[in-house]
């Protein structure tokens, strides 16, 4: 109890409550658009205290699509090692990067393997969200303690899910490659669409989300999403749901077809002209 966990935001909504449930204290690190929503060494160093025990690294990132390059990871790894901090690296979108950007795991960096737990799964890369199957890899002593908790909470994944995962691992690489190409087309299309209608949109390098800035509309992110849903029947997620620094942005998924994305962009443009 009282151990501090560093969480870069904007990020997936579960990290903070799970930290609290485990008796930890979440310490938020706000990333910035001008840094392409990456975690910088300066931001990390500023939040470390003697109570800091863990850093969560959620990259490629949900909701921003930000990706940490090898040089970014090398810069923060020096601080992590100097302060004897463990890392939980959430790499669920690791197979989905674009524009020549390649995902690099924190565990690949010199001195980091022994202090990094990688969590991943089949939901995103293999489009197996309903199968609810994930995995973790890390130092043997840490995984052993995780297993003790896991066996009383979940026990094991359903047999059918495990067989589906085996099939995905054996024969799914071509599907990943194809969908990565499709997502890349949609990514560029939707970024151009938002920028052309006046909603400045950071170009994501991973995952399948864009994070356009809506502050110019004069609406909060929650107001924007609620009014858009009611008036145009288009659902997007308030940026504030992913942390306070997400205010002024909304998360939009491009996991849908180009036809649906085109229609959604048309409706969003109609909406912003009316506010």
Short mmCIF file of C-alpha atoms in Angstrom, two decimals:
data_model
loop_
_atom_site.label_atom_id
_atom_site.label_comp_id
_atom_site.label_asym_id
_atom_site.label_seq_id
_atom_site.Cartn_x
_atom_site.Cartn_y
_atom_site.Cartn_z
CA UNK A 1 0.00 0.00 0.00
CA UNK A 2 1.20 3.47 -0.86
CA UNK A 3 3.50 2.39 -3.70
CA UNK A 4 3.30 4.84 -6.59
CA UNK A 5 2.54 3.81 -10.16
CA UNK A 6 3.37 6.22 -12.97
CA UNK A 7 0.71 6.37 -15.71
CA UNK A 8 1.19 8.45 -18.87
CA UNK A 9 -2.06 10.01 -20.08
CA UNK A 10 -4.10 10.17 -22.23
CA UNK A 11 -4.32 6.39 -21.95
CA UNK A 12 -6.71 3.48 -21.62
CA UNK A 13 -9.17 3.95 -18.78
CA UNK A 14 -8.39 0.85 -16.69
CA UNK A 15 -4.85 1.60 -15.49
CA UNK A 16 -5.79 4.11 -12.79
CA UNK A 17 -8.65 2.15 -11.15
CA UNK A 18 -6.69 -1.12 -11.26
CA UNK A 19 -3.79 0.61 -9.51
CA UNK A 20 -6.14 1.83 -6.78
CA UNK A 21 -7.73 -1.62 -6.43
CA UNK A 22 -4.26 -3.09 -5.88
CA UNK A 23 -3.53 -0.58 -3.10
CA UNK A 24 -1.24 1.58 -5.20
CA UNK A 25 -1.24 5.33 -5.76
CA UNK A 26 -1.63 6.40 -9.41
CA UNK A 27 0.64 9.28 -10.41
CA UNK A 28 -0.36 10.81 -13.73
CA UNK A 29 2.18 12.01 -16.30
CA UNK A 30 0.48 14.27 -18.84
CA UNK A 31 1.88 13.85 -22.35
CA UNK A 32 1.56 16.65 -24.89
CA UNK A 33 0.49 16.95 -28.50
CA UNK A 34 3.66 18.91 -29.32
CA UNK A 35 5.64 15.83 -28.23
CA UNK A 36 3.39 13.61 -30.38
CA UNK A 37 1.89 12.34 -27.11
CA UNK A 38 5.09 10.42 -26.29
CA UNK A 39 6.49 10.10 -22.78
CA UNK A 40 9.64 12.21 -22.50
CA UNK A 41 12.57 11.61 -20.17
CA UNK A 42 12.03 15.01 -18.56
CA UNK A 43 8.36 14.30 -17.79
CA UNK A 44 9.26 10.91 -16.33
CA UNK A 45 12.07 12.21 -14.12
CA UNK A 46 9.86 14.98 -12.77
CA UNK A 47 7.31 12.52 -11.34
CA UNK A 48 9.63 10.00 -9.70
CA UNK A 49 9.73 9.87 -5.89
CA UNK A 50 11.19 7.38 -3.39
CA UNK A 51 7.77 5.66 -3.45
CA UNK A 52 7.76 5.07 -7.21
CA UNK A 53 7.72 1.34 -7.98
CA UNK A 54 6.18 0.91 -11.44
CA UNK A 55 5.81 2.70 -14.77
CA UNK A 56 3.00 1.69 -17.11
CA UNK A 57 4.00 2.11 -20.76
CA UNK A 58 0.86 2.04 -22.95
CA UNK A 59 2.38 2.24 -26.43
CA UNK A 60 1.26 2.10 -29.22
CA UNK A 61 -1.26 4.21 -27.41
CA UNK A 62 -5.00 4.13 -27.04
CA UNK A 63 -6.44 6.78 -27.64
CA UNK A 64 -3.73 8.85 -29.37
CA UNK A 65 -2.03 6.30 -31.62
CA UNK A 66 1.36 7.54 -30.38
CA UNK A 67 4.36 5.22 -30.74
CA UNK A 68 7.58 5.31 -28.73
CA UNK A 69 10.64 4.98 -30.98
CA UNK A 70 13.76 3.11 -29.87
CA UNK A 71 15.51 6.42 -29.13
CA UNK A 72 12.58 7.48 -26.91
CA UNK A 73 12.75 4.22 -24.97
CA UNK A 74 16.52 4.44 -24.59
CA UNK A 75 16.19 7.93 -23.13
CA UNK A 76 13.67 6.91 -20.47
CA UNK A 77 15.37 3.57 -19.76
CA UNK A 78 18.35 5.32 -18.20
CA UNK A 79 16.06 7.00 -15.68
CA UNK A 80 14.12 3.78 -15.05
CA UNK A 81 17.27 1.80 -14.32
CA UNK A 82 18.83 4.53 -12.16
CA UNK A 83 15.70 4.61 -9.99
CA UNK A 84 15.17 0.83 -9.90
CA UNK A 85 11.63 1.00 -11.33
CA UNK A 86 9.70 -1.89 -12.85
CA UNK A 87 7.83 -1.44 -16.15
CA UNK A 88 4.49 -2.83 -17.28
CA UNK A 89 4.55 -2.53 -21.07
CA UNK A 90 1.10 -2.82 -22.64
CA UNK A 91 1.83 -3.82 -26.24
CA UNK A 92 -1.63 -4.92 -27.38
CA UNK A 93 -1.34 -2.70 -30.51
CA UNK A 94 2.29 -3.64 -31.23
CA UNK A 95 1.48 -5.27 -34.58
CA UNK A 96 -0.41 -2.21 -35.80
CA UNK A 97 2.10 0.49 -36.72
CA UNK A 98 2.30 2.52 -39.93
CA UNK A 99 4.37 4.73 -42.18
CA UNK A 100 7.57 2.75 -41.71
CA UNK A 101 7.36 3.01 -37.92
CA UNK A 102 8.13 -0.26 -36.17
CA UNK A 103 7.06 -1.14 -32.66
CA UNK A 104 9.95 -1.62 -30.24
CA UNK A 105 9.32 -3.34 -26.93
CA UNK A 106 10.73 -1.80 -23.78
CA UNK A 107 12.15 -5.25 -22.99
CA UNK A 108 14.44 -4.97 -26.04
CA UNK A 109 16.38 -2.05 -24.58
CA UNK A 110 19.66 -2.84 -22.80
CA UNK A 111 19.12 -3.40 -19.08
CA UNK A 112 15.33 -3.45 -19.36
CA UNK A 113 14.44 -7.11 -19.92
CA UNK A 114 14.88 -8.05 -16.26
CA UNK A 115 12.62 -5.20 -15.09
CA UNK A 116 9.87 -5.32 -17.74
CA UNK A 117 6.61 -7.27 -17.84
CA UNK A 118 5.08 -7.27 -21.31
CA UNK A 119 1.32 -7.74 -21.58
CA UNK A 120 -0.27 -8.48 -24.93
CA UNK A 121 -3.14 -10.40 -26.45
CA UNK A 122 -4.98 -11.51 -29.56
CA UNK A 123 -7.83 -9.00 -29.55
CA UNK A 124 -6.38 -6.26 -31.74
CA UNK A 125 -3.85 -7.76 -34.16
CA UNK A 126 -5.99 -10.83 -34.89
CA UNK A 127 -9.39 -9.12 -34.48
CA UNK A 128 -10.31 -11.61 -31.72
CA UNK A 129 -11.88 -9.21 -29.22
CA UNK A 130 -14.61 -11.64 -28.18
CA UNK A 131 -12.21 -14.46 -27.36
CA UNK A 132 -10.77 -12.57 -24.34
CA UNK A 133 -7.30 -14.05 -24.50
CA UNK A 134 -4.08 -12.37 -23.45
CA UNK A 135 -0.65 -13.20 -22.12
CA UNK A 136 2.21 -11.79 -20.09
CA UNK A 137 5.97 -12.28 -20.32
CA UNK A 138 8.53 -11.09 -17.82
CA UNK A 139 10.98 -12.04 -15.08
CA UNK A 140 10.24 -15.52 -13.76
CA UNK A 141 9.86 -14.38 -10.15
CA UNK A 142 7.28 -11.74 -11.12
CA UNK A 143 5.27 -14.08 -13.35
CA UNK A 144 5.21 -16.65 -10.54
CA UNK A 145 3.53 -14.15 -8.21
CA UNK A 146 1.12 -13.04 -10.94
CA UNK A 147 0.12 -16.67 -11.46
CA UNK A 148 -0.85 -17.00 -7.80
CA UNK A 149 -3.38 -14.19 -8.19
CA UNK A 150 -4.52 -15.27 -11.63
CA UNK A 151 -5.39 -18.83 -10.66
CA UNK A 152 -7.93 -17.68 -8.06
CA UNK A 153 -9.45 -14.91 -10.17
CA UNK A 154 -9.64 -16.45 -13.63
CA UNK A 155 -7.97 -19.88 -13.37
CA UNK A 156 -7.41 -20.33 -17.12
CA UNK A 157 -8.61 -19.20 -20.52
CA UNK A 158 -11.38 -21.29 -22.14
CA UNK A 159 -10.05 -24.19 -24.19
CA UNK A 160 -11.82 -22.92 -27.31
CA UNK A 161 -10.05 -19.57 -27.03
CA UNK A 162 -6.69 -21.28 -26.69
CA UNK A 163 -7.26 -23.36 -29.83
CA UNK A 164 -8.35 -20.24 -31.70
CA UNK A 165 -5.15 -18.50 -30.61
CA UNK A 166 -3.03 -21.42 -31.83
CA UNK A 167 -4.70 -21.16 -35.24
CA UNK A 168 -4.07 -17.41 -35.30
CA UNK A 169 -0.39 -17.85 -34.45
CA UNK A 170 0.06 -20.55 -37.09
CA UNK A 171 -1.86 -18.99 -39.96
CA UNK A 172 -2.75 -15.39 -39.10
CA UNK A 173 0.32 -13.41 -40.17
CA UNK A 174 -0.99 -12.74 -43.68
CA UNK A 175 -4.25 -11.43 -42.21
CA UNK A 176 -2.35 -9.06 -39.92
CA UNK A 177 -0.33 -7.76 -42.86
CA UNK A 178 -3.46 -7.25 -44.96
CA UNK A 179 -5.36 -5.44 -42.21
CA UNK A 180 -2.35 -3.29 -41.38
CA UNK A 181 -2.41 -2.08 -44.98
CA UNK A 182 -6.16 -1.46 -44.82
CA UNK A 183 -5.86 0.44 -41.54
CA UNK A 184 -3.08 2.56 -43.01
CA UNK A 185 -5.33 3.61 -45.91
CA UNK A 186 -8.12 4.49 -43.48
CA UNK A 187 -5.69 6.27 -41.14
CA UNK A 188 -4.46 8.64 -43.83
CA UNK A 189 -7.99 9.19 -45.13
CA UNK A 190 -9.49 10.08 -41.76
CA UNK A 191 -6.58 12.33 -40.72
CA UNK A 192 -6.92 14.28 -43.98
CA UNK A 193 -10.68 14.42 -43.47
CA UNK A 194 -10.45 16.00 -40.03
CA UNK A 195 -7.71 18.44 -41.01
CA UNK A 196 -9.63 19.55 -44.10
CA UNK A 197 -12.72 20.37 -42.02
CA UNK A 198 -10.66 22.45 -39.59
CA UNK A 199 -10.24 19.99 -36.72
CA UNK A 200 -6.48 19.73 -36.29
CA UNK A 201 -5.56 16.05 -36.15
CA UNK A 202 -2.25 14.59 -34.98
CA UNK A 203 -1.15 11.80 -37.35
CA UNK A 204 -1.06 8.55 -35.34
CA UNK A 205 1.65 5.98 -35.98
CA UNK A 206 -0.05 3.03 -34.31
CA UNK A 207 -3.29 1.41 -33.10
CA UNK A 208 -6.48 2.32 -35.02
CA UNK A 209 -7.59 5.62 -33.50
CA UNK A 210 -7.23 9.30 -34.30
CA UNK A 211 -7.36 12.04 -31.68
CA UNK A 212 -8.53 15.27 -33.34
CA UNK A 213 -8.60 18.55 -31.42
CA UNK A 214 -12.12 19.94 -31.02
CA UNK A 215 -11.33 22.86 -28.70
CA UNK A 216 -12.05 25.36 -31.47
CA UNK A 217 -15.73 24.43 -31.38
CA UNK A 218 -16.11 25.94 -27.91
CA UNK A 219 -17.50 22.67 -26.59
CA UNK A 220 -16.02 20.38 -23.98
CA UNK A 221 -15.13 16.92 -25.25
CA UNK A 222 -18.15 15.46 -23.46
CA UNK A 223 -20.50 18.10 -24.85
CA UNK A 224 -19.12 17.56 -28.34
CA UNK A 225 -19.64 13.79 -28.18
CA UNK A 226 -23.12 13.99 -26.68
CA UNK A 227 -24.38 16.60 -29.14
CA UNK A 228 -22.80 14.82 -32.11
CA UNK A 229 -24.48 11.57 -31.09
CA UNK A 230 -27.90 13.15 -30.72
CA UNK A 231 -27.81 15.30 -33.85
CA UNK A 232 -25.86 13.14 -36.30
CA UNK A 233 -25.95 9.63 -34.78
CA UNK A 234 -22.15 9.39 -34.80
CA UNK A 235 -20.45 7.98 -31.70
CA UNK A 236 -16.98 9.15 -30.67
CA UNK A 237 -15.34 9.14 -27.23
CA UNK A 238 -14.56 12.24 -25.12
CA UNK A 239 -10.84 12.79 -24.74
CA UNK A 240 -11.37 13.61 -21.06
CA UNK A 241 -12.35 9.96 -20.50
CA UNK A 242 -8.67 9.11 -21.01
CA UNK A 243 -7.35 11.65 -18.52
CA UNK A 244 -7.61 15.38 -17.84
CA UNK A 245 -5.03 16.20 -20.53
CA UNK A 246 -7.33 14.56 -23.07
CA UNK A 247 -9.80 17.42 -22.70
CA UNK A 248 -10.20 19.30 -25.97
CA UNK A 249 -9.85 16.12 -28.02
CA UNK A 250 -12.06 13.19 -29.02
CA UNK A 251 -11.12 9.63 -29.90
CA UNK A 252 -12.36 8.32 -33.23
CA UNK A 253 -11.85 4.73 -34.38
CA UNK A 254 -10.95 3.92 -37.98
CA UNK A 255 -11.53 0.18 -37.58
CA UNK A 256 -14.66 0.61 -39.73
CA UNK A 257 -14.93 0.49 -43.53
CA UNK A 258 -14.00 3.48 -45.68
CA UNK A 259 -17.66 3.76 -46.62
CA UNK A 260 -18.67 4.20 -42.98
CA UNK A 261 -15.73 6.51 -42.26
CA UNK A 262 -16.66 8.72 -45.22
CA UNK A 263 -20.25 8.99 -44.03
CA UNK A 264 -19.15 9.69 -40.45
CA UNK A 265 -16.79 12.47 -41.57
CA UNK A 266 -19.57 14.04 -43.60
CA UNK A 267 -21.89 14.04 -40.60
CA UNK A 268 -19.19 15.41 -38.27
CA UNK A 269 -18.45 18.25 -40.70
CA UNK A 270 -22.15 19.05 -40.87
CA UNK A 271 -22.26 19.08 -37.07
CA UNK A 272 -19.30 21.43 -36.53
CA UNK A 273 -20.75 23.90 -39.03
CA UNK A 274 -23.87 24.06 -36.88
CA UNK A 275 -22.22 24.75 -33.51
#
